[in-house]
Amino acid sequence: MTPDQYCQDKCAASGSSFYYSFLFLPLERRRAIMALYAFCREVDDVVDECNDPALASTKLVWWRQEVARITDGQPQHPVGLALQAVNRSIPLPGEQLLEIIDGMEMDLLQSRYLDFKGLSLYCYRVASVVGLLAAQIFGYSERQTQKYAHDLGMAFQLTNIIRDIGEDARRGRIYIPMDELKQFNVPAADILNGRYSDNFSALMQFQYERAEHYYEQAFSHLPKVDRKSQRPGLIMAAIYRTLLDEIRREKFQVLHQRISLPPTRKLWLAAKTWIKG
């Protein structure tokens, strides 16, 4: 298996909505975004699948060293080899790859956030930085597109938090800021034990509106000149925003299940957005 095949299989196996936006890219850019996404999956899996925090931390140290080896031209992992090849034509700064690892490591160090300011740093590291790197892979000419990529990454991560609240709670994590739980009178125990209430619905509506704000803000930043090149991000946005609306229509029943869109609907949204341009 070649490094590119490894990355493609990693992306396809995840079932992520992001995979559908990659399908429409030219080969070189498709290889690059799949390598970046596979890197994110690898370091995220370290945290999510390793039950020993000390071992997970050690594995993240290895990935930090792999980022240095990518820069030095001596990577060992298939994903590192794929990223090394990408860097020949589309440089991806090692500092930003390290920042993604910093974000994943936050899950080993804390399972609660006092306020949205603290959560924003986590979202920036695990999502906005990925958005900035993806925008670079897709190509852009106006610096304003970086603001679009930052805010779109925030919107995606806030959507993930809403979708995965029950799944995250079963891992002992609550990403909804503690001051907002208090504001809406939703005890953390309700989240951890999967208890619905009118207060929980109000809390989730608040989270929904925040995510919507970031989608709108992102779109307002995207210059027309870069809209065509950034279509993969717009495809992701179409799928994720449709998912967010679906969760709202389901009255935020996310504590006991993970709401998702069927692959055929994702593919239809991807094709529709690509054609629309």
XYZ file of N, CA and C in Angstrom:
831
model
N 0.837 -1.196 0.000
C 0.000 0.000 0.000
C 0.877 1.252 0.000
N 0.617 2.163 -0.918
C 1.370 3.412 -0.970
C 0.861 4.369 0.103
N 1.676 5.383 0.459
C 1.194 6.383 1.421
C -0.120 7.033 0.988
N -0.264 7.329 -0.293
C -1.506 7.938 -0.769
C -2.698 7.002 -0.580
N -2.492 5.720 -0.864
C -3.575 4.750 -0.679
C -3.949 4.628 0.790
N -2.938 4.646 1.655
C -3.197 4.587 3.101
C -4.075 5.757 3.534
N -3.728 6.956 3.079
C -4.485 8.154 3.446
C -5.909 8.097 2.893
N -6.037 7.648 1.652
C -7.368 7.548 1.049
C -8.236 6.559 1.822
N -7.663 5.428 2.189
C -8.419 4.433 2.950
C -8.804 4.976 4.323
N -7.905 5.725 4.933
C -8.179 6.321 6.252
C -9.348 7.289 6.155
N -9.359 8.085 5.092
C -10.442 9.052 4.891
C -11.769 8.345 4.612
N -11.728 7.368 3.724
C -12.961 6.671 3.341
C -13.546 5.897 4.510
N -12.674 5.263 5.312
C -13.139 4.433 6.423
C -13.793 5.266 7.517
N -13.420 6.536 7.614
C -13.965 7.386 8.685
C -15.444 7.700 8.468
N -15.886 7.649 7.200
C -17.277 7.994 6.904
C -17.582 9.469 7.088
N -16.534 10.286 7.154
C -16.715 11.715 7.416
C -17.353 12.440 6.238
N -18.088 13.491 6.576
C -18.670 14.346 5.547
C -17.588 15.008 4.702
N -16.412 15.193 5.271
C -15.344 15.855 4.558
C -14.916 15.059 3.323
N -15.021 13.755 3.389
C -14.581 12.903 2.287
C -15.296 13.259 0.992
N -16.565 13.635 1.093
C -17.354 13.903 -0.111
C -16.885 15.182 -0.815
N -16.302 16.103 -0.059
C -15.804 17.325 -0.693
C -14.484 17.088 -1.409
N -13.768 16.031 -1.019
C -12.474 15.751 -1.635
C -12.633 15.169 -3.038
N -13.747 14.516 -3.295
C -13.917 13.747 -4.527
C -13.866 14.609 -5.778
N -14.177 15.908 -5.642
C -14.291 16.780 -6.805
C -12.995 17.534 -7.105
N -11.963 17.312 -6.292
C -10.720 18.060 -6.454
C -9.818 17.446 -7.526
N -8.971 18.269 -8.160
C -7.923 17.724 -9.027
C -7.005 16.816 -8.208
N -6.327 15.892 -8.871
C -5.568 14.838 -8.199
C -4.582 15.376 -7.168
N -3.774 16.369 -7.533
C -2.735 16.857 -6.628
C -3.329 17.429 -5.352
N -4.377 18.229 -5.503
C -4.993 18.832 -4.318
C -5.772 17.777 -3.516
N -6.353 16.804 -4.211
C -7.056 15.731 -3.506
C -6.076 14.915 -2.661
N -4.924 14.623 -3.208
C -3.905 13.904 -2.440
C -3.480 14.703 -1.216
N -3.342 16.014 -1.380
C -2.894 16.863 -0.282
C -3.919 16.923 0.846
N -5.191 17.124 0.506
C -6.206 17.262 1.551
C -6.446 15.926 2.249
N -6.319 14.824 1.510
C -6.481 13.515 2.145
C -5.325 13.227 3.099
N -4.120 13.662 2.748
C -2.979 13.496 3.653
C -3.185 14.305 4.928
N -3.665 15.538 4.780
C -3.932 16.374 5.956
C -5.024 15.760 6.814
N -6.106 15.304 6.180
C -7.209 14.725 6.949
C -6.764 13.437 7.647
N -5.959 12.609 6.969
C -5.464 11.376 7.582
C -4.590 11.691 8.790
N -3.790 12.754 8.694
C -2.983 13.191 9.841
C -3.885 13.534 11.022
N -4.935 14.292 10.767
C -5.868 14.672 11.836
C -6.522 13.441 12.451
N -6.905 12.474 11.609
C -7.529 11.249 12.104
C -6.556 10.470 12.982
N -5.299 10.372 12.544
C -4.308 9.606 13.308
C -4.127 10.181 14.712
N -3.941 11.482 14.810
C -3.678 12.063 16.137
C -4.950 12.096 16.981
N -6.099 12.245 16.335
C -7.363 12.198 17.070
C -7.618 10.791 17.615
N -7.310 9.786 16.821
C -7.500 8.396 17.263
C -6.605 8.063 18.453
N -5.431 8.672 18.509
C -4.550 8.450 19.662
C -5.285 8.785 20.952
N -5.986 9.903 20.943
C -6.677 10.367 22.145
C -7.959 9.571 22.399
N -8.718 9.326 21.341
C -10.026 8.687 21.509
C -9.941 7.186 21.757
N -8.914 6.521 21.235
C -8.862 5.060 21.302
C -7.879 4.516 22.323
N -7.081 5.378 22.926
C -6.105 4.936 23.928
C -6.648 5.231 25.320
N -6.872 4.196 26.112
C -7.468 4.363 27.438
C -6.474 4.838 28.495
N -5.199 4.752 28.189
C -4.156 5.169 29.126
C -3.659 6.561 28.724
N -4.003 7.607 29.494
C -3.587 8.974 29.124
C -2.080 9.123 28.981
N -1.315 8.431 29.823
C 0.145 8.536 29.748
C 0.650 7.957 28.428
N 0.081 6.820 28.021
C 0.480 6.218 26.747
C 0.064 7.102 25.579
N -1.154 7.672 25.667
C -1.616 8.573 24.610
C -0.694 9.781 24.487
N -0.271 10.321 25.626
C 0.638 11.464 25.616
C 1.964 11.098 24.960
N 2.449 9.891 25.246
C 3.700 9.421 24.637
C 3.555 9.294 23.127
N 2.405 8.794 22.688
C 2.159 8.656 21.248
C 2.094 10.029 20.573
N 1.528 11.014 21.248
C 1.477 12.363 20.675
C 2.882 12.966 20.574
N 3.738 12.644 21.556
C 5.136 13.075 21.468
C 5.757 12.494 20.204
N 5.462 11.208 19.906
C 5.988 10.580 18.688
C 5.516 11.336 17.452
N 4.245 11.745 17.439
C 3.722 12.470 16.283
C 4.359 13.856 16.159
N 4.686 14.481 17.283
C 5.414 15.758 17.212
C 6.779 15.523 16.549
N 7.413 14.422 16.913
C 8.704 14.089 16.304
C 8.539 13.773 14.822
N 7.405 13.148 14.461
C 7.155 12.838 13.053
C 6.986 14.121 12.232
N 6.357 15.143 12.832
C 6.235 16.436 12.137
C 7.620 17.001 11.847
N 8.522 16.898 12.829
C 9.905 17.357 12.609
C 10.577 16.534 11.518
N 10.302 15.223 11.500
C 10.908 14.370 10.469
C 10.349 14.700 9.079
N 9.078 15.100 9.006
C 8.509 15.530 7.717
C 9.295 16.723 7.187
N 9.580 17.662 8.071
C 10.339 18.853 7.694
C 11.760 18.498 7.271
N 12.345 17.517 7.988
C 13.727 17.119 7.708
C 13.841 16.143 6.537
N 12.691 15.654 6.041
C 12.712 14.729 4.914
C 12.908 13.283 5.289
N 12.608 12.918 6.566
C 12.803 11.538 6.995
C 11.603 10.997 7.779
N 10.393 11.164 7.275
C 9.232 10.647 8.014
C 9.208 9.117 7.999
N 8.523 8.540 8.996
C 8.466 7.085 9.134
C 7.071 6.519 8.867
N 6.053 7.302 9.134
C 4.662 6.839 9.015
C 4.153 7.097 7.591
N 3.234 6.253 7.085
C 2.669 6.509 5.748
C 2.077 7.904 5.599
N 1.424 8.404 6.653
C 0.860 9.756 6.592
C 1.974 10.793 6.520
N 3.036 10.566 7.276
C 4.179 11.474 7.211
C 4.813 11.487 5.828
N 4.914 10.312 5.219
C 5.467 10.226 3.860
C 4.573 10.957 2.867
N 3.243 10.828 3.039
C 2.306 11.521 2.150
C 2.422 13.033 2.322
N 2.546 13.492 3.567
C 2.669 14.932 3.816
C 3.996 15.470 3.293
N 5.046 14.676 3.378
C 6.331 15.093 2.823
C 6.209 15.328 1.318
N 5.504 14.436 0.629
C 5.303 14.599 -0.812
C 4.466 15.836 -1.107
N 3.457 16.086 -0.270
C 2.607 17.267 -0.440
C 3.428 18.533 -0.336
N 4.360 18.570 0.622
C 5.123 19.788 0.897
C 5.986 20.240 -0.274
N 6.215 19.350 -1.210
C 7.032 19.744 -2.370
C 6.298 20.758 -3.250
N 4.971 20.704 -3.244
C 4.203 21.617 -4.101
C 3.273 22.540 -3.307
N 2.794 22.068 -2.157
C 1.902 22.872 -1.326
C 2.435 22.829 0.109
N 3.307 23.752 0.469
C 3.899 23.721 1.810
C 2.838 23.871 2.913
N 2.865 22.939 3.871
C 1.991 22.990 5.034
C 2.876 23.214 6.258
N 2.833 24.396 6.862
C 3.749 24.719 7.965
C 3.682 23.710 9.114
N 4.855 23.248 9.531
C 4.915 22.310 10.645
C 4.332 22.878 11.919
N 4.464 24.205 12.091
C 3.929 24.838 13.303
C 2.423 24.629 13.421
N 1.745 24.651 12.283
C 0.299 24.467 12.325
C -0.072 23.002 12.569
N 0.713 22.075 12.028
C 0.477 20.658 12.320
C 0.673 20.394 13.811
N 1.680 21.034 14.395
C 1.913 20.890 15.835
C 0.775 21.491 16.648
N 0.202 22.561 16.135
C -0.909 23.185 16.854
C -2.134 22.274 16.872
N -2.331 21.512 15.801
C -3.419 20.528 15.782
C -3.183 19.489 16.880
N -1.939 19.031 17.014
C -1.609 18.075 18.073
C -1.852 18.698 19.445
N -1.510 19.982 19.598
C -1.786 20.686 20.861
C -3.267 20.618 21.203
N -4.109 20.788 20.189
C -5.550 20.736 20.422
C -5.998 19.356 20.853
N -5.491 18.312 20.171
C -5.852 16.948 20.557
C -5.396 16.651 21.979
N -4.222 17.179 22.341
C -3.689 16.931 23.690
C -4.557 17.573 24.772
N -5.277 18.625 24.423
C -6.155 19.261 25.403
C -7.184 18.269 25.930
N -7.577 17.287 25.103
C -8.534 16.281 25.554
C -7.952 15.375 26.625
N -6.622 15.283 26.684
C -5.981 14.490 27.737
C -5.846 15.285 29.036
N -5.891 16.595 28.926
C -5.617 17.450 30.070
C -6.869 18.000 30.741
N -7.984 18.081 29.999
C -9.216 18.610 30.578
C -10.436 18.022 29.885
N -11.503 17.904 30.659
C -12.757 17.365 30.129
C -13.902 18.354 30.288
N -13.607 19.549 30.768
C -14.603 20.609 30.935
C -13.982 21.941 30.530
N -14.842 22.898 30.175
C -14.398 24.246 29.838
C -15.231 25.243 30.625
N -14.555 26.175 31.281
C -15.258 27.129 32.132
C -16.160 28.048 31.328
N -15.680 28.491 30.173
C -16.429 29.465 29.382
C -16.091 29.291 27.902
N -16.759 30.072 27.064
C -16.559 29.932 25.628
C -15.168 30.388 25.200
N -14.563 31.291 25.938
C -13.206 31.713 25.606
C -12.254 30.521 25.639
N -12.373 29.706 26.677
C -11.526 28.514 26.767
C -11.847 27.512 25.679
N -13.137 27.325 25.405
C -13.545 26.395 24.356
C -13.073 26.882 22.990
N -13.054 28.181 22.795
C -12.639 28.747 21.501
C -11.206 28.368 21.153
N -10.334 28.339 22.169
C -8.946 27.952 21.921
C -8.892 26.511 21.436
N -9.669 25.634 22.070
C -9.728 24.230 21.639
C -10.244 24.134 20.207
N -11.336 24.821 19.913
C -11.915 24.788 18.560
C -10.932 25.320 17.526
N -10.216 26.378 17.894
C -9.237 26.948 16.966
C -8.177 25.911 16.608
N -7.654 25.231 17.630
C -6.548 24.304 17.401
C -6.978 23.071 16.606
N -8.139 22.507 16.948
C -8.525 21.244 16.304
C -9.314 21.442 15.021
N -9.794 22.666 14.759
C -10.650 22.860 13.583
C -10.256 24.069 12.735
N -10.089 25.230 13.354
C -9.764 26.415 12.559
C -8.391 26.291 11.899
N -7.422 25.718 12.615
C -6.101 25.526 12.017
C -6.202 24.577 10.824
N -7.024 23.528 10.965
C -7.256 22.615 9.846
C -7.890 23.372 8.680
N -8.835 24.258 8.995
C -9.468 25.062 7.962
C -8.478 25.949 7.228
N -7.555 26.551 7.965
C -6.541 27.412 7.350
C -5.620 26.609 6.431
N -5.230 25.410 6.875
C -4.395 24.552 6.039
C -5.159 24.077 4.802
N -6.430 23.737 4.993
C -7.246 23.287 3.864
C -7.410 24.402 2.840
N -7.635 25.627 3.313
C -7.775 26.760 2.395
C -6.514 26.945 1.566
N -5.368 26.699 2.195
C -4.102 26.809 1.475
C -3.994 25.729 0.401
N -4.454 24.524 0.735
C -4.425 23.437 -0.238
C -5.352 23.737 -1.409
N -6.546 24.260 -1.119
C -7.508 24.554 -2.182
C -7.044 25.724 -3.047
N -6.321 26.653 -2.431
C -5.806 27.814 -3.149
C -6.664 29.046 -2.956
N -6.018 30.185 -2.707
C -6.750 31.449 -2.572
C -5.822 32.605 -2.921
N -6.433 33.749 -3.226
C -5.647 34.917 -3.610
C -5.819 36.084 -2.651
N -6.910 36.104 -1.885
C -7.193 37.215 -0.972
C -6.995 36.763 0.479
N -6.316 37.601 1.283
C -6.077 37.267 2.689
C -7.381 37.121 3.472
N -8.434 37.784 3.009
C -9.730 37.709 3.670
C -10.224 36.254 3.741
N -9.781 35.435 2.805
C -10.186 34.030 2.784
C -9.710 33.293 4.031
N -8.631 33.767 4.645
C -8.167 33.155 5.886
C -9.191 33.337 7.007
N -9.846 34.502 7.047
C -10.883 34.719 8.055
C -12.065 33.781 7.816
N -12.395 33.590 6.532
C -13.445 32.642 6.177
C -13.091 31.246 6.677
N -11.856 30.808 6.416
C -11.427 29.470 6.808
C -11.434 29.308 8.324
N -10.993 30.327 9.027
C -10.999 30.287 10.499
C -12.418 30.109 11.036
N -13.333 30.940 10.570
C -14.703 30.907 11.100
C -15.447 29.653 10.666
N -15.145 29.164 9.456
C -15.803 27.939 9.015
C -15.342 26.760 9.865
N -14.056 26.744 10.209
C -13.566 25.709 11.113
C -14.266 25.759 12.455
N -14.474 26.956 12.981
C -15.215 27.104 14.243
C -16.627 26.558 14.103
N -17.286 26.879 12.998
C -18.658 26.415 12.778
C -18.716 24.891 12.720
N -17.755 24.290 12.033
C -17.721 22.823 11.938
C -17.548 22.191 13.314
N -16.623 22.738 14.110
C -16.368 22.124 15.411
C -17.553 22.306 16.357
N -18.207 23.448 16.297
C -19.391 23.665 17.127
C -20.518 22.719 16.717
N -20.610 22.441 15.412
C -21.588 21.449 14.934
C -21.238 20.065 15.468
N -19.951 19.727 15.426
C -19.506 18.435 15.968
C -19.864 18.304 17.445
N -19.658 19.366 18.200
C -19.933 19.333 19.641
C -21.409 19.066 19.898
N -22.265 19.709 19.113
C -23.710 19.491 19.256
C -24.061 18.055 18.878
N -23.549 17.583 17.755
C -23.863 16.231 17.273
C -23.383 15.154 18.240
N -22.192 15.357 18.812
C -21.524 14.299 19.577
C -21.673 14.444 21.084
N -22.582 15.297 21.543
C -22.633 15.571 22.977
C -22.843 14.306 23.807
N -23.716 13.411 23.351
C -23.960 12.168 24.082
C -22.760 11.245 24.041
N -22.171 11.093 22.865
C -20.994 10.240 22.691
C -19.828 10.750 23.522
N -19.619 12.072 23.525
C -18.541 12.659 24.318
C -18.794 12.464 25.814
N -20.059 12.585 26.222
C -20.392 12.404 27.642
C -20.060 10.991 28.097
N -20.264 10.012 27.219
C -19.934 8.634 27.589
C -18.428 8.430 27.720
N -17.648 9.370 27.193
C -16.193 9.357 27.406
C -15.806 10.243 28.590
N -16.812 10.813 29.250
C -16.559 11.664 30.405
C -16.260 13.103 30.057
N -16.513 13.509 28.809
C -16.201 14.868 28.371
C -17.473 15.665 28.128
N -17.454 16.926 28.522
C -18.533 17.858 28.211
C -17.892 19.121 27.647
N -18.190 19.410 26.389
C -17.593 20.584 25.750
C -18.450 21.831 25.908
N -19.721 21.682 26.276
C -20.542 22.863 26.527
C -19.948 23.607 27.720
N -19.646 24.903 27.589
C -19.019 25.637 28.695
C -19.832 25.558 29.983
N -19.129 25.455 31.091
C -19.781 25.299 32.391
C -20.652 26.495 32.755
N -20.214 27.716 32.382
C -21.032 28.884 32.713
C -22.348 28.885 31.934
N -22.362 28.234 30.758
C -23.610 28.152 29.992
C -24.526 27.056 30.540
N -23.942 25.965 31.040
C -24.752 24.966 31.745
C -25.464 25.614 32.927
N -24.716 26.449 33.649
C -25.294 27.136 34.806
C -26.348 28.148 34.364
N -26.066 28.879 33.284
C -26.998 29.879 32.774
C -28.350 29.267 32.418
N -28.337 28.066 31.848
C -29.580 27.414 31.418
C -30.077 26.372 32.431
N -29.414 26.337 33.577
C -29.813 25.445 34.660
C -29.869 23.978 34.201
N -28.788 23.561 33.538
C -28.654 22.171 33.108
C -27.478 21.562 33.873
N -27.726 20.708 34.867
C -26.628 20.084 35.611
C -25.778 19.204 34.702
N -24.480 19.169 34.959
C -23.600 18.293 34.180
C -24.067 16.844 34.260
N -24.667 16.478 35.400
C -25.158 15.104 35.577
C -26.234 14.760 34.549
N -27.026 15.752 34.138
C -28.039 15.491 33.111
C -27.395 15.105 31.789
N -26.300 15.779 31.446
C -25.583 15.457 30.208
C -24.958 14.063 30.324
N -24.287 13.806 31.425
C -23.578 12.544 31.608
C -24.526 11.355 31.667
N -25.743 11.583 32.163
C -26.715 10.499 32.314
C -27.801 10.499 31.246
N -27.657 11.375 30.248
C -28.576 11.368 29.113
C -29.988 11.786 29.444
N -30.149 12.771 30.324
C -31.484 13.228 30.721
C -31.866 14.488 29.929
N -32.994 14.387 29.215
C -33.511 15.524 28.451
C -34.400 16.384 29.338
N -34.520 17.658 28.951
C -35.400 18.588 29.665
C -35.634 19.800 28.779
N -36.606 20.628 29.164
C -36.834 21.881 28.436
C -35.602 22.776 28.533
N -34.939 22.750 29.683
C -33.732 23.562 29.854
C -32.625 23.085 28.917
N -32.519 21.774 28.752
C -31.509 21.233 27.834
C -31.811 21.681 26.407
N -33.073 21.651 26.010
C -33.454 22.084 24.667
C -33.085 23.544 24.437
N -33.321 24.385 25.456
C -32.982 25.807 25.352
C -31.463 25.991 25.242
N -30.740 25.207 26.016
C -29.272 25.260 25.959
C -28.774 24.894 24.567
N -29.347 23.861 23.987
C -28.901 23.419 22.676
C -29.313 24.395 21.576
N -30.446 25.031 21.732
C -30.846 26.073 20.784
C -29.824 27.207 20.799
N -29.315 27.525 21.972
C -28.286 28.552 22.123
C -27.006 28.130 21.393
N -26.631 26.859 21.530
C -25.442 26.349 20.835
C -25.656 26.374 19.322
N -26.868 26.001 18.903
C -27.228 26.017 17.477
C -27.059 27.421 16.894
N -27.571 28.419 17.597
C -27.514 29.793 17.098
C -26.075 30.296 17.019
N -25.241 29.871 17.945
C -23.828 30.260 17.892
C -23.156 29.651 16.662
N -23.416 28.375 16.403
C -22.837 27.731 15.230
C -23.316 28.420 13.951
N -24.606 28.722 13.886
C -25.168 29.415 12.730
C -24.482 30.759 12.517
N -24.213 31.456 13.603
C -23.529 32.749 13.516
C -22.168 32.592 12.847
N -21.435 31.532 13.210
C -20.113 31.335 12.620
C -20.204 30.956 11.145
N -21.229 30.180 10.761
C -21.422 29.896 9.334
C -21.653 31.196 8.563
N -22.564 32.027 9.059
C -22.887 33.277 8.373
C -21.669 34.190 8.313
N -20.930 34.260 9.410
C -19.748 35.118 9.457
C -18.689 34.624 8.482
N -18.526 33.296 8.402
C -17.547 32.730 7.463
C -17.891 33.106 6.028
N -19.149 32.913 5.633
C -19.558 33.200 4.265
C -19.386 34.682 3.928
N -19.595 35.534 4.929
C -19.459 36.979 4.684
C -18.006 37.372 4.418
N -17.069 36.559 4.886
C -15.640 36.856 4.700
C -15.094 36.345 3.377
N -15.775 35.406 2.726
C -15.216 34.767 1.536
C -15.314 35.685 0.318
N -14.187 36.125 -0.234
C -14.221 36.984 -1.427
C -14.739 36.204 -2.644
N -15.431 36.884 -3.527
C -15.963 36.230 -4.718
C -14.858 35.599 -5.563
N -13.698 36.249 -5.593
C -12.612 35.772 -6.439
C -12.110 34.400 -5.981
N -12.297 34.076 -4.701
C -11.813 32.804 -4.181
C -12.916 31.766 -4.007
N -14.132 32.128 -4.350
C -15.243 31.212 -4.112
C -15.081 29.895 -4.885
N -14.643 29.973 -6.125
C -14.525 28.758 -6.944
C -13.477 27.812 -6.372
N -12.317 28.344 -6.021
C -11.246 27.483 -5.504
C -11.612 26.891 -4.141
N -12.449 27.601 -3.386
C -12.820 27.149 -2.047
C -14.108 26.317 -2.030
N -14.536 25.852 -3.202
C -15.767 25.048 -3.261
C -15.743 23.810 -2.365
N -14.596 23.141 -2.181
C -14.614 21.992 -1.256
C -15.061 22.377 0.150
N -14.607 23.537 0.630
C -15.049 24.008 1.937
C -16.531 24.325 1.950
N -17.033 24.854 0.852
C -18.461 25.155 0.753
C -19.282 23.869 0.710
N -18.718 22.817 0.122
C -19.394 21.519 0.138
C -19.491 21.005 1.574
N -18.382 21.084 2.296
C -18.401 20.682 3.700
C -19.454 21.472 4.473
N -19.495 22.784 4.195
C -20.450 23.648 4.895
C -21.884 23.249 4.578
N -22.165 22.934 3.316
C -23.523 22.535 2.929
C -23.945 21.271 3.670
N -23.025 20.311 3.771
C -23.336 19.048 4.447
C -23.480 19.265 5.948
N -22.536 19.974 6.540
C -22.567 20.180 7.983
C -23.750 21.053 8.415
N -24.052 22.049 7.614
C -25.169 22.923 7.982
C -26.504 22.192 7.843
N -26.606 21.336 6.843
C -27.806 20.509 6.699
C -27.932 19.568 7.889
N -26.815 19.008 8.324
C -26.816 18.149 9.509
C -27.268 18.931 10.739
N -26.754 20.136 10.889
C -27.139 20.972 12.030
C -28.634 21.236 12.031
N -29.194 21.537 10.868
C -30.643 21.757 10.771
C -31.424 20.479 11.077
N -30.876 19.340 10.647
C -31.526 18.056 10.923
C -31.566 17.783 12.426
N -30.487 18.097 13.114
C -30.443 17.919 14.572
C -31.484 18.804 15.248
N -31.620 20.013 14.750
C -32.629 20.913 15.313
C -34.034 20.375 15.050
N -34.283 19.869 13.828
C -35.604 19.302 13.522
C -35.916 18.092 14.406
N -34.868 17.380 14.788
C -35.039 16.230 15.679
C -35.112 16.655 17.148
N -35.226 17.969 17.366
C -35.384 18.547 18.712
C -34.212 18.200 19.629
N -33.016 18.204 19.031
C -31.766 18.039 19.771
C -31.737 16.745 20.587
N -32.253 15.680 19.980
C -32.227 14.364 20.639
C -30.857 13.710 20.406
N -29.842 14.296 21.015
C -28.464 13.899 20.736
C -27.773 13.220 21.920
N -28.473 13.060 23.016
C -27.839 12.443 24.181
C -27.771 10.923 24.068
N -28.725 10.330 23.387
C -28.784 8.868 23.302
C -28.449 8.325 21.916
N -28.206 9.224 20.966
C -27.951 8.792 19.598
C -27.080 9.818 18.883
N -26.497 9.370 17.772
C -25.716 10.276 16.923
C -26.481 10.457 15.623
N -27.006 11.638 15.420
C -27.775 11.934 14.211
C -26.804 12.179 13.059
N -27.091 11.603 11.911
C -26.219 11.760 10.747
C -27.058 11.791 9.478
N -26.411 12.176 8.381
C -27.057 12.191 7.070
C -26.638 10.936 6.305
N -27.538 10.357 5.516
C -27.154 9.178 4.706
C -26.161 9.582 3.620
N -25.278 8.662 3.222
C -24.264 8.968 2.196
C -24.854 9.528 0.904
N -26.019 9.023 0.488
C -26.601 9.510 -0.760
C -26.962 10.993 -0.661
N -27.428 11.407 0.511
C -27.770 12.828 0.680
C -26.512 13.689 0.705
N -25.459 13.185 1.335
C -24.195 13.919 1.354
C -23.655 14.102 -0.072
N -23.717 13.029 -0.845
C -23.212 13.092 -2.213
C -24.045 14.053 -3.052
N -25.370 14.053 -2.852
C -26.241 14.976 -3.579
C -25.924 16.419 -3.216
N -25.715 16.701 -1.926
C -25.360 18.051 -1.495
C -24.008 18.468 -2.069
N -23.068 17.514 -2.109
C -21.742 17.818 -2.640
C -21.823 18.179 -4.119
N -22.541 17.370 -4.891
C -22.666 17.622 -6.339
C -23.396 18.944 -6.592
N -24.454 19.174 -5.850
C -25.246 20.403 -6.022
C -24.404 21.636 -5.731
N -23.596 21.591 -4.657
C -22.777 22.745 -4.298
C -21.650 22.950 -5.294
N -21.064 21.856 -5.783
C -19.970 21.977 -6.768
C -20.483 22.597 -8.064
N -21.625 22.165 -8.519
C -22.193 22.684 -9.763
C -22.587 24.165 -9.615
N -23.137 24.479 -8.452
C -23.558 25.855 -8.183
C -22.366 26.789 -8.175
N -21.221 26.300 -7.677
C -19.989 27.095 -7.675
C -19.987 28.206 -6.667
